Amino acid sequence: MSQTTRFRIASIPADGVGIEVVTAGLKVLDALASASHGAFAFDVDEFPWGSDYYAKTGKMIDDDGPDRIKDHDAIYFGAVGWENVPDHISLWGLRLRLCQGFDQWANVRPVHFLPGITSPLRKADDTELDWVVVRENSEGEYAGFGGRNFGGRDGRGEIATQSAVFTEVGCERIMRYAFDLARTRGNKKVSSVTKSNAQQYGMVLWDDVFKRVAVDYPDVETESVLVDAMSAKFVLKPEDLSVVVASNLNADILSDLGSALAGSLGLAASANLNPERRFPSMFEPVHGSAPDIAGQGICNPVGAIGSAGLMLDHLGLADEAKRIQRAIERTCASGILTPDVGGTATTQDVTSAIIDNLAD
Ligand code: GGG
């Protein structure tokens, strides 16, 4: 018998529904490993980092945390954000610390329309819709440059600055990623999104780099669209989209809009990739910790399970990734749905159905 390929996964469920959906995703991975008859296995190390950890220790992650997981094959992440910690502390202390520390510069967020899920877009009933938001994940509006000062002035005299940072290296690498991705798709098109009419330095640099990079991809159609116009396009002409590349903040907002148009934020998967593989990549649902439904067993596990699929693809298990996607589609088509998409099923019901549907 040939040797089992073992993958080391660092699991960080973190906050709220993150804990429930990571549990669901790990069950799916377990089922696939069991069915592989020893071809592959997952060694999962779970870490308790998150907002509760911060409440106990004053840290979102241990100081040596990144070092302890830097040699894992991948990170499987839940969600960050809870009422006991200010949002900017929890986001910077954990998710951004890992994304930026491990140079996961490409955040890939597919917008998938699933059978059996009602989209708020009437057009989705009879039009094939499918696009990917590629989010620049290392700089831009999330560079973290700025400060607050003059709090001692009388009255309301404090000031704050927050600078976006755009570099040619950062722009070029995410654009090349987007163009290479477009080449793998039926509709070979990249839409670049900025607000360069108002943000005349960083985003004009982005536009200039986009024009330069596009020359190397003459087979790929391009367009440059302002973010306000792109928001309208997501709703009014989404059939025109294939790969949408945008800065950190713009892509975050657009991908939430895309997930909502597909039916729910709970459906959307994402991959934070370090394409050079110098560091582990991190896979997580697009959604946050959802305090309003956390702990009730009714959150939608599809986004997290889809993210596990993206992780398998990254680990070289492309067939298993396709099996997860097919199982998600079959489950949704059969009407086993959580309340956010109009059903009455629990997180566990949907997870079990997806596992049952993994079989060919
Ligand atoms: N699983 C994604 C997650 O936890 N998101 C929390 C959040 O607030 N993210 C903001 C961002 O990534 O820009």
CSV table of C-alpha atoms and ligand atoms in Angstrom, one decimal:
chain,number,residue,atom,x,y,z
A,1,MET,CA,0.0,0.0,0.0
A,2,SER,CA,1.4,3.5,-0.9
A,3,GLN,CA,2.0,6.0,1.9
A,4,THR,CA,-0.6,8.3,3.3
A,5,THR,CA,0.0,12.0,2.4
A,6,ARG,CA,-0.5,14.0,5.6
A,7,PHE,CA,-1.5,17.6,5.6
A,8,ARG,CA,-0.9,19.8,8.7
A,9,ILE,CA,-3.8,22.2,9.2
A,10,ALA,CA,-3.8,25.0,11.7
A,11,SER,CA,-7.5,25.5,12.7
A,12,ILE,CA,-8.4,28.9,14.2
A,13,PRO,CA,-12.2,29.1,14.7
A,14,ALA,CA,-11.9,32.3,16.7
A,15,ASP,CA,-15.2,34.1,17.4
A,16,GLY,CA,-19.0,33.5,17.2
A,17,VAL,CA,-20.3,31.4,14.4
A,18,GLY,CA,-16.6,30.9,13.3
A,19,ILE,CA,-16.5,28.1,15.9
A,20,GLU,CA,-19.6,26.4,14.4
A,21,VAL,CA,-18.7,26.6,10.8
A,22,VAL,CA,-15.1,25.5,11.3
A,23,THR,CA,-16.4,22.4,13.1
A,24,ALA,CA,-18.6,21.8,10.1
A,25,GLY,CA,-15.8,22.2,7.6
A,26,LEU,CA,-13.5,19.9,9.6
A,27,LYS,CA,-16.2,17.2,9.6
A,28,VAL,CA,-16.3,17.4,5.8
A,29,LEU,CA,-12.5,17.1,5.6
A,30,ASP,CA,-12.7,14.1,7.9
A,31,ALA,CA,-15.2,12.4,5.7
A,32,LEU,CA,-13.1,12.9,2.6
A,33,ALA,CA,-10.0,11.6,4.4
A,34,SER,CA,-11.8,8.5,5.6
A,35,ALA,CA,-13.1,7.8,2.1
A,36,SER,CA,-9.6,8.2,0.6
A,37,HIS,CA,-8.6,4.7,2.0
A,38,GLY,CA,-5.4,6.1,3.4
A,39,ALA,CA,-4.4,8.2,0.4
A,40,PHE,CA,-4.4,11.4,2.5
A,41,ALA,CA,-5.1,12.5,6.0
A,42,PHE,CA,-5.4,15.8,7.9
A,43,ASP,CA,-3.5,16.5,11.1
A,44,VAL,CA,-5.5,19.4,12.6
A,45,ASP,CA,-4.0,21.5,15.4
A,46,GLU,CA,-6.6,23.8,16.9
A,47,PHE,CA,-5.6,27.1,18.4
A,48,PRO,CA,-7.8,29.1,20.9
A,49,TRP,CA,-6.9,32.5,19.6
A,50,GLY,CA,-9.7,35.1,19.2
A,51,SER,CA,-11.6,37.6,21.3
A,52,ASP,CA,-12.2,35.4,24.3
A,53,TYR,CA,-8.5,34.7,24.4
A,54,TYR,CA,-7.9,38.4,24.3
A,55,ALA,CA,-10.2,38.9,27.3
A,56,LYS,CA,-8.2,36.3,29.2
A,57,THR,CA,-4.7,37.2,28.1
A,58,GLY,CA,-4.7,40.7,26.5
A,59,LYS,CA,-3.6,39.1,23.2
A,60,MET,CA,-5.6,38.0,20.2
A,61,ILE,CA,-2.8,35.6,19.4
A,62,ASP,CA,0.2,34.5,21.3
A,63,ASP,CA,3.4,36.4,20.5
A,64,ASP,CA,5.0,33.2,19.1
A,65,GLY,CA,1.7,32.2,17.4
A,66,PRO,CA,2.7,33.0,13.8
A,67,ASP,CA,5.9,31.1,14.4
A,68,ARG,CA,4.0,28.0,15.6
A,69,ILE,CA,1.9,27.8,12.5
A,70,LYS,CA,4.3,29.0,9.8
A,71,ASP,CA,5.2,25.5,8.8
A,72,HIS,CA,1.6,24.2,8.6
A,73,ASP,CA,0.4,23.4,5.1
A,74,ALA,CA,-2.6,25.7,5.5
A,75,ILE,CA,-4.7,27.7,8.0
A,76,TYR,CA,-8.4,27.1,8.3
A,77,PHE,CA,-10.0,30.2,9.9
A,78,GLY,CA,-13.5,31.0,11.2
A,79,ALA,CA,-14.4,34.6,11.9
A,80,VAL,CA,-13.2,37.4,14.0
A,81,GLY,CA,-15.0,40.1,15.9
A,82,TRP,CA,-16.9,40.1,19.2
A,83,GLU,CA,-18.5,42.7,21.5
A,84,ASN,CA,-15.9,42.2,24.3
A,85,VAL,CA,-13.1,43.6,22.1
A,86,PRO,CA,-13.1,46.7,19.9
A,87,ASP,CA,-13.4,45.6,16.3
A,88,HIS,CA,-10.1,47.3,15.1
A,89,ILE,CA,-8.2,45.5,17.9
A,90,SER,CA,-9.6,42.1,17.0
A,91,LEU,CA,-9.2,42.5,13.3
A,92,TRP,CA,-5.7,43.8,13.4
A,93,GLY,CA,-4.7,41.5,16.2
A,94,LEU,CA,-5.6,38.3,14.4
A,95,ARG,CA,-6.9,38.2,10.8
A,96,LEU,CA,-4.7,41.1,9.5
A,97,ARG,CA,-1.7,40.0,11.6
A,98,LEU,CA,-1.9,36.6,9.8
A,99,CYS,CA,-2.8,37.9,6.3
A,100,GLN,CA,-0.1,40.6,6.4
A,101,GLY,CA,2.5,38.7,8.4
A,102,PHE,CA,2.3,35.7,6.0
A,103,ASP,CA,2.1,38.0,3.0
A,104,GLN,CA,-1.2,36.4,1.9
A,105,TRP,CA,-1.5,39.1,-0.8
A,106,ALA,CA,-4.2,37.6,-2.9
A,107,ASN,CA,-7.7,37.3,-1.4
A,108,VAL,CA,-9.8,35.3,-3.8
A,109,ARG,CA,-13.6,35.5,-3.3
A,110,PRO,CA,-15.7,33.7,-5.8
A,111,VAL,CA,-19.3,34.8,-6.2
A,112,HIS,CA,-21.2,31.6,-6.9
A,113,PHE,CA,-25.0,31.4,-7.6
A,114,LEU,CA,-26.1,28.0,-6.2
A,115,PRO,CA,-29.1,26.0,-7.4
A,116,GLY,CA,-32.0,26.1,-4.9
A,117,ILE,CA,-31.0,29.5,-3.5
A,118,THR,CA,-33.1,32.5,-4.3
A,119,SER,CA,-31.1,35.5,-5.4
A,120,PRO,CA,-32.6,39.0,-4.8
A,121,LEU,CA,-31.6,39.6,-8.5
A,122,ARG,CA,-34.5,38.8,-10.8
A,123,LYS,CA,-31.9,38.4,-13.5
A,124,ALA,CA,-30.4,35.4,-11.8
A,125,ASP,CA,-33.5,33.3,-12.6
A,126,ASP,CA,-32.6,33.0,-16.3
A,127,THR,CA,-29.0,34.3,-16.6
A,128,GLU,CA,-25.8,32.3,-15.9
A,129,LEU,CA,-23.9,34.4,-13.3
A,130,ASP,CA,-20.5,33.6,-12.0
A,131,TRP,CA,-17.6,35.9,-11.1
A,132,VAL,CA,-14.6,36.2,-8.8
A,133,VAL,CA,-13.5,39.2,-6.8
A,134,VAL,CA,-9.7,39.3,-6.4
A,135,ARG,CA,-8.9,41.5,-3.4
A,136,GLU,CA,-5.5,43.1,-2.9
A,137,ASN,CA,-4.9,41.8,0.6
A,138,SER,CA,-1.6,43.3,1.8
A,139,GLU,CA,-1.7,47.1,1.5
A,140,GLY,CA,-4.0,49.9,0.1
A,141,GLU,CA,-6.5,51.2,2.6
A,142,TYR,CA,-5.4,48.4,5.1
A,143,ALA,CA,-1.8,49.5,5.2
A,144,GLY,CA,-2.3,50.7,8.8
A,145,PHE,CA,-0.5,54.0,8.3
A,146,GLY,CA,-1.7,57.0,10.3
A,147,GLY,CA,-2.3,58.2,13.8
A,148,ARG,CA,-4.3,60.2,16.3
A,149,ASN,CA,-3.0,63.2,18.2
A,150,PHE,CA,-3.9,66.4,19.9
A,151,GLY,CA,-6.3,64.7,22.3
A,152,GLY,CA,-5.2,67.2,25.0
A,153,ARG,CA,-6.6,70.2,23.1
A,154,ASP,CA,-9.7,71.8,24.6
A,155,GLY,CA,-13.0,70.7,23.2
A,156,ARG,CA,-13.1,68.4,20.3
A,157,GLY,CA,-9.6,69.1,18.9
A,158,GLU,CA,-8.3,65.6,18.3
A,159,ILE,CA,-7.2,64.7,14.8
A,160,ALA,CA,-6.7,61.4,13.0
A,161,THR,CA,-5.0,60.5,9.7
A,162,GLN,CA,-5.3,57.2,7.8
A,163,SER,CA,-3.2,56.9,4.7
A,164,ALA,CA,-3.7,54.3,2.0
A,165,VAL,CA,-0.4,52.8,0.6
A,166,PHE,CA,-0.2,51.7,-3.0
A,167,THR,CA,3.1,50.2,-4.3
A,168,GLU,CA,3.9,49.2,-7.9
A,169,VAL,CA,5.0,45.8,-6.6
A,170,GLY,CA,1.7,45.3,-4.7
A,171,CYS,CA,-0.5,46.5,-7.6
A,172,GLU,CA,1.4,44.5,-10.2
A,173,ARG,CA,1.4,41.2,-8.4
A,174,ILE,CA,-2.4,41.3,-7.7
A,175,MET,CA,-3.1,42.3,-11.3
A,176,ARG,CA,-1.0,39.6,-12.8
A,177,TYR,CA,-2.8,37.1,-10.5
A,178,ALA,CA,-6.2,38.4,-11.8
A,179,PHE,CA,-5.1,38.2,-15.4
A,180,ASP,CA,-3.7,34.7,-15.0
A,181,LEU,CA,-7.0,33.7,-13.3
A,182,ALA,CA,-9.0,35.2,-16.2
A,183,ARG,CA,-7.1,33.1,-18.6
A,184,THR,CA,-8.4,30.0,-16.9
A,185,ARG,CA,-12.1,31.1,-17.3
A,186,GLY,CA,-14.6,31.0,-20.2
A,187,ASN,CA,-15.0,34.8,-20.1
A,188,LYS,CA,-11.4,36.1,-20.3
A,189,LYS,CA,-12.0,39.5,-18.9
A,190,VAL,CA,-10.5,41.5,-16.0
A,191,SER,CA,-12.4,44.5,-14.5
A,192,SER,CA,-10.2,46.8,-12.5
A,193,VAL,CA,-11.9,48.9,-9.9
A,194,THR,CA,-10.7,52.2,-8.3
A,195,LYS,CA,-11.9,55.6,-7.3
A,196,SER,CA,-9.0,57.3,-9.1
A,197,ASN,CA,-11.0,60.4,-10.0
A,198,ALA,CA,-11.1,61.3,-6.3
A,199,GLN,CA,-8.0,59.5,-5.1
A,200,GLN,CA,-5.5,61.0,-7.5
A,201,TYR,CA,-2.2,59.5,-6.2
A,202,GLY,CA,-2.5,55.8,-5.1
A,203,MET,CA,-5.4,54.9,-7.3
A,204,VAL,CA,-4.0,56.6,-10.4
A,205,LEU,CA,-0.8,54.6,-9.8
A,206,TRP,CA,-3.1,51.5,-9.7
A,207,ASP,CA,-4.7,52.5,-13.0
A,208,ASP,CA,-1.2,53.1,-14.6
A,209,VAL,CA,0.0,49.7,-13.5
A,210,PHE,CA,-3.2,48.1,-14.7
A,211,LYS,CA,-2.6,49.5,-18.2
A,212,ARG,CA,1.0,48.4,-18.2
A,213,VAL,CA,0.2,44.8,-17.1
A,214,ALA,CA,-2.7,44.5,-19.5
A,215,VAL,CA,-0.2,44.8,-22.4
A,216,ASP,CA,1.2,41.4,-21.5
A,217,TYR,CA,-2.3,39.8,-21.7
A,218,PRO,CA,-3.6,40.8,-25.2
A,219,ASP,CA,-6.0,37.8,-25.1
A,220,VAL,CA,-7.8,39.1,-22.0
A,221,GLU,CA,-10.5,41.8,-22.3
A,222,THR,CA,-10.1,44.7,-19.8
A,223,GLU,CA,-12.1,47.5,-18.4
A,224,SER,CA,-11.5,50.1,-15.6
A,225,VAL,CA,-14.5,51.1,-13.6
A,226,LEU,CA,-15.0,53.4,-10.7
A,227,VAL,CA,-16.2,51.6,-7.6
A,228,ASP,CA,-19.5,53.4,-7.5
A,229,ALA,CA,-20.2,52.4,-11.1
A,230,MET,CA,-19.1,48.9,-10.3
A,231,SER,CA,-21.5,48.6,-7.4
A,232,ALA,CA,-24.3,49.5,-9.8
A,233,LYS,CA,-22.9,47.0,-12.4
A,234,PHE,CA,-23.0,44.2,-9.8
A,235,VAL,CA,-26.7,44.7,-9.6
A,236,LEU,CA,-27.7,45.7,-13.1
A,237,LYS,CA,-25.2,44.0,-15.5
A,238,PRO,CA,-23.5,41.2,-13.5
A,239,GLU,CA,-23.5,38.9,-16.6
A,240,ASP,CA,-20.7,41.2,-17.9
A,241,LEU,CA,-18.3,40.2,-15.0
A,242,SER,CA,-15.6,37.5,-14.8
A,243,VAL,CA,-12.6,38.6,-12.7
A,244,VAL,CA,-12.9,41.8,-10.7
A,245,VAL,CA,-9.7,43.1,-9.2
A,246,ALA,CA,-9.8,45.8,-6.6
A,247,SER,CA,-8.0,47.4,-3.7
A,248,ASN,CA,-8.3,46.0,-0.2
A,249,LEU,CA,-11.3,48.1,1.0
A,250,ASN,CA,-13.2,48.3,-2.3
A,251,ALA,CA,-12.9,44.6,-2.9
A,252,ASP,CA,-14.1,43.8,0.7
A,253,ILE,CA,-17.2,45.9,0.1
A,254,LEU,CA,-17.9,44.6,-3.4
A,255,SER,CA,-17.5,41.0,-2.4
A,256,ASP,CA,-20.0,41.4,0.4
A,257,LEU,CA,-22.4,42.8,-2.2
A,258,GLY,CA,-21.6,39.9,-4.5
A,259,SER,CA,-22.4,37.4,-1.7
A,260,ALA,CA,-25.6,39.1,-0.8
A,261,LEU,CA,-26.7,39.0,-4.5
A,262,ALA,CA,-25.9,35.3,-4.6
A,263,GLY,CA,-28.4,34.9,-1.7
A,264,SER,CA,-26.5,35.2,1.6
A,265,LEU,CA,-23.2,36.2,3.1
A,266,GLY,CA,-23.2,32.7,4.7
A,267,LEU,CA,-22.5,31.2,1.2
A,268,ALA,CA,-19.3,32.9,0.3
A,269,ALA,CA,-15.9,31.2,0.4
A,270,SER,CA,-12.5,32.8,0.3
A,271,ALA,CA,-8.8,32.0,0.1
A,272,ASN,CA,-6.1,34.3,1.4
A,273,LEU,CA,-3.2,33.2,-0.7
A,274,ASN,CA,0.6,33.5,-0.5
A,275,PRO,CA,1.0,32.4,-4.1
A,276,GLU,CA,4.8,32.0,-3.7
A,277,ARG,CA,4.1,29.5,-0.9
A,278,ARG,CA,6.7,31.0,1.4
A,279,PHE,CA,4.0,31.0,4.1
A,280,PRO,CA,0.9,29.0,4.7
A,281,SER,CA,-2.3,30.4,3.0
A,282,MET,CA,-5.5,30.9,5.0
A,283,PHE,CA,-9.0,29.8,4.1
A,284,GLU,CA,-12.1,31.3,5.6
A,285,PRO,CA,-15.7,32.1,4.9
A,286,VAL,CA,-16.2,35.7,3.9
A,287,HIS,CA,-18.7,36.3,6.7
A,288,GLY,CA,-17.9,37.5,10.1
A,289,SER,CA,-18.8,36.2,13.6
A,290,ALA,CA,-22.6,36.9,13.3
A,291,PRO,CA,-23.3,37.6,17.0
A,292,ASP,CA,-27.1,37.7,16.3
A,293,ILE,CA,-27.2,34.0,15.5
A,294,ALA,CA,-24.0,32.6,17.1
A,295,GLY,CA,-24.5,29.6,19.4
A,296,GLN,CA,-27.9,28.7,18.0
A,297,GLY,CA,-26.8,26.0,15.6
A,298,ILE,CA,-28.5,27.7,12.6
A,299,CYS,CA,-25.6,29.4,10.9
A,300,ASN,CA,-24.9,28.6,7.3
A,301,PRO,CA,-21.8,26.3,7.0
A,302,VAL,CA,-21.7,26.6,3.1
A,303,GLY,CA,-19.2,29.4,3.0
A,304,ALA,CA,-16.8,27.7,5.4
A,305,ILE,CA,-17.2,24.3,3.7
A,306,GLY,CA,-16.6,26.0,0.3
A,307,SER,CA,-13.5,27.5,1.8
A,308,ALA,CA,-12.3,24.0,2.8
A,309,GLY,CA,-12.8,23.1,-0.8
A,310,LEU,CA,-10.5,26.0,-1.9
A,311,MET,CA,-8.0,24.8,0.7
A,312,LEU,CA,-8.0,21.3,-0.9
A,313,ASP,CA,-7.5,22.8,-4.3
A,314,HIS,CA,-4.5,24.7,-3.0
A,315,LEU,CA,-3.1,21.5,-1.4
A,316,GLY,CA,-3.3,19.7,-4.8
A,317,LEU,CA,-6.5,17.7,-4.1
A,318,ALA,CA,-8.4,19.2,-7.0
A,319,ASP,CA,-10.8,16.3,-7.4
A,320,GLU,CA,-11.8,16.4,-3.8
A,321,ALA,CA,-12.3,20.2,-4.1
A,322,LYS,CA,-14.7,19.5,-7.0
A,323,ARG,CA,-16.5,16.9,-4.9
A,324,ILE,CA,-17.1,19.4,-2.1
A,325,GLN,CA,-18.4,22.0,-4.6
A,326,ARG,CA,-20.7,19.4,-6.2
A,327,ALA,CA,-21.9,18.2,-2.8
A,328,ILE,CA,-22.8,21.8,-1.8
A,329,GLU,CA,-24.7,22.3,-5.1
A,330,ARG,CA,-26.6,19.0,-4.6
A,331,THR,CA,-27.5,19.9,-1.0
A,332,CYS,CA,-28.8,23.4,-1.9
A,333,ALA,CA,-30.7,22.0,-4.9
A,334,SER,CA,-32.4,19.5,-2.6
A,335,GLY,CA,-33.7,22.3,-0.4
A,336,ILE,CA,-31.7,21.5,2.7
A,337,LEU,CA,-31.1,25.2,3.7
A,338,THR,CA,-30.4,27.2,6.8
A,339,PRO,CA,-32.7,30.1,7.7
A,340,ASP,CA,-30.6,32.8,6.1
A,341,VAL,CA,-31.5,31.4,2.7
A,342,GLY,CA,-35.1,30.6,3.5
A,343,GLY,CA,-34.8,27.1,5.0
A,344,THR,CA,-35.4,25.5,8.4
A,345,ALA,CA,-32.3,23.2,8.5
A,346,THR,CA,-29.7,23.5,11.2
A,347,THR,CA,-25.9,23.9,10.6
A,348,GLN,CA,-25.6,20.2,11.4
A,349,ASP,CA,-28.4,19.1,9.0
A,350,VAL,CA,-26.7,21.0,6.1
A,351,THR,CA,-23.2,19.6,7.0
A,352,SER,CA,-24.5,16.0,7.2
A,353,ALA,CA,-26.3,16.4,3.8
A,354,ILE,CA,-23.1,17.8,2.2
A,355,ILE,CA,-21.2,14.8,3.6
A,356,ASP,CA,-23.8,12.4,2.2
A,357,ASN,CA,-23.6,14.1,-1.1
A,358,LEU,CA,-19.8,13.7,-1.3
A,359,ALA,CA,-20.3,10.2,-2.8
A,360,ASP,CA,-20.1,10.1,-6.6
B,1,GGG,N1,-14.1,35.4,8.1
B,1,GGG,C1,-14.0,36.7,7.8
B,1,GGG,C2,-14.0,37.6,9.0
B,1,GGG,O1,-13.8,37.2,10.1
B,1,GGG,N2,-14.2,38.9,8.8
B,1,GGG,C3,-14.2,39.8,9.8
B,1,GGG,C4,-14.0,41.2,9.4
B,1,GGG,O2,-14.6,42.1,10.0
B,1,GGG,N3,-13.3,41.5,8.3
B,1,GGG,C5,-13.1,42.7,7.8
B,1,GGG,C6,-12.1,42.6,6.7
B,1,GGG,O3,-11.5,41.6,6.5
B,1,GGG,O4,-11.9,43.6,6.0
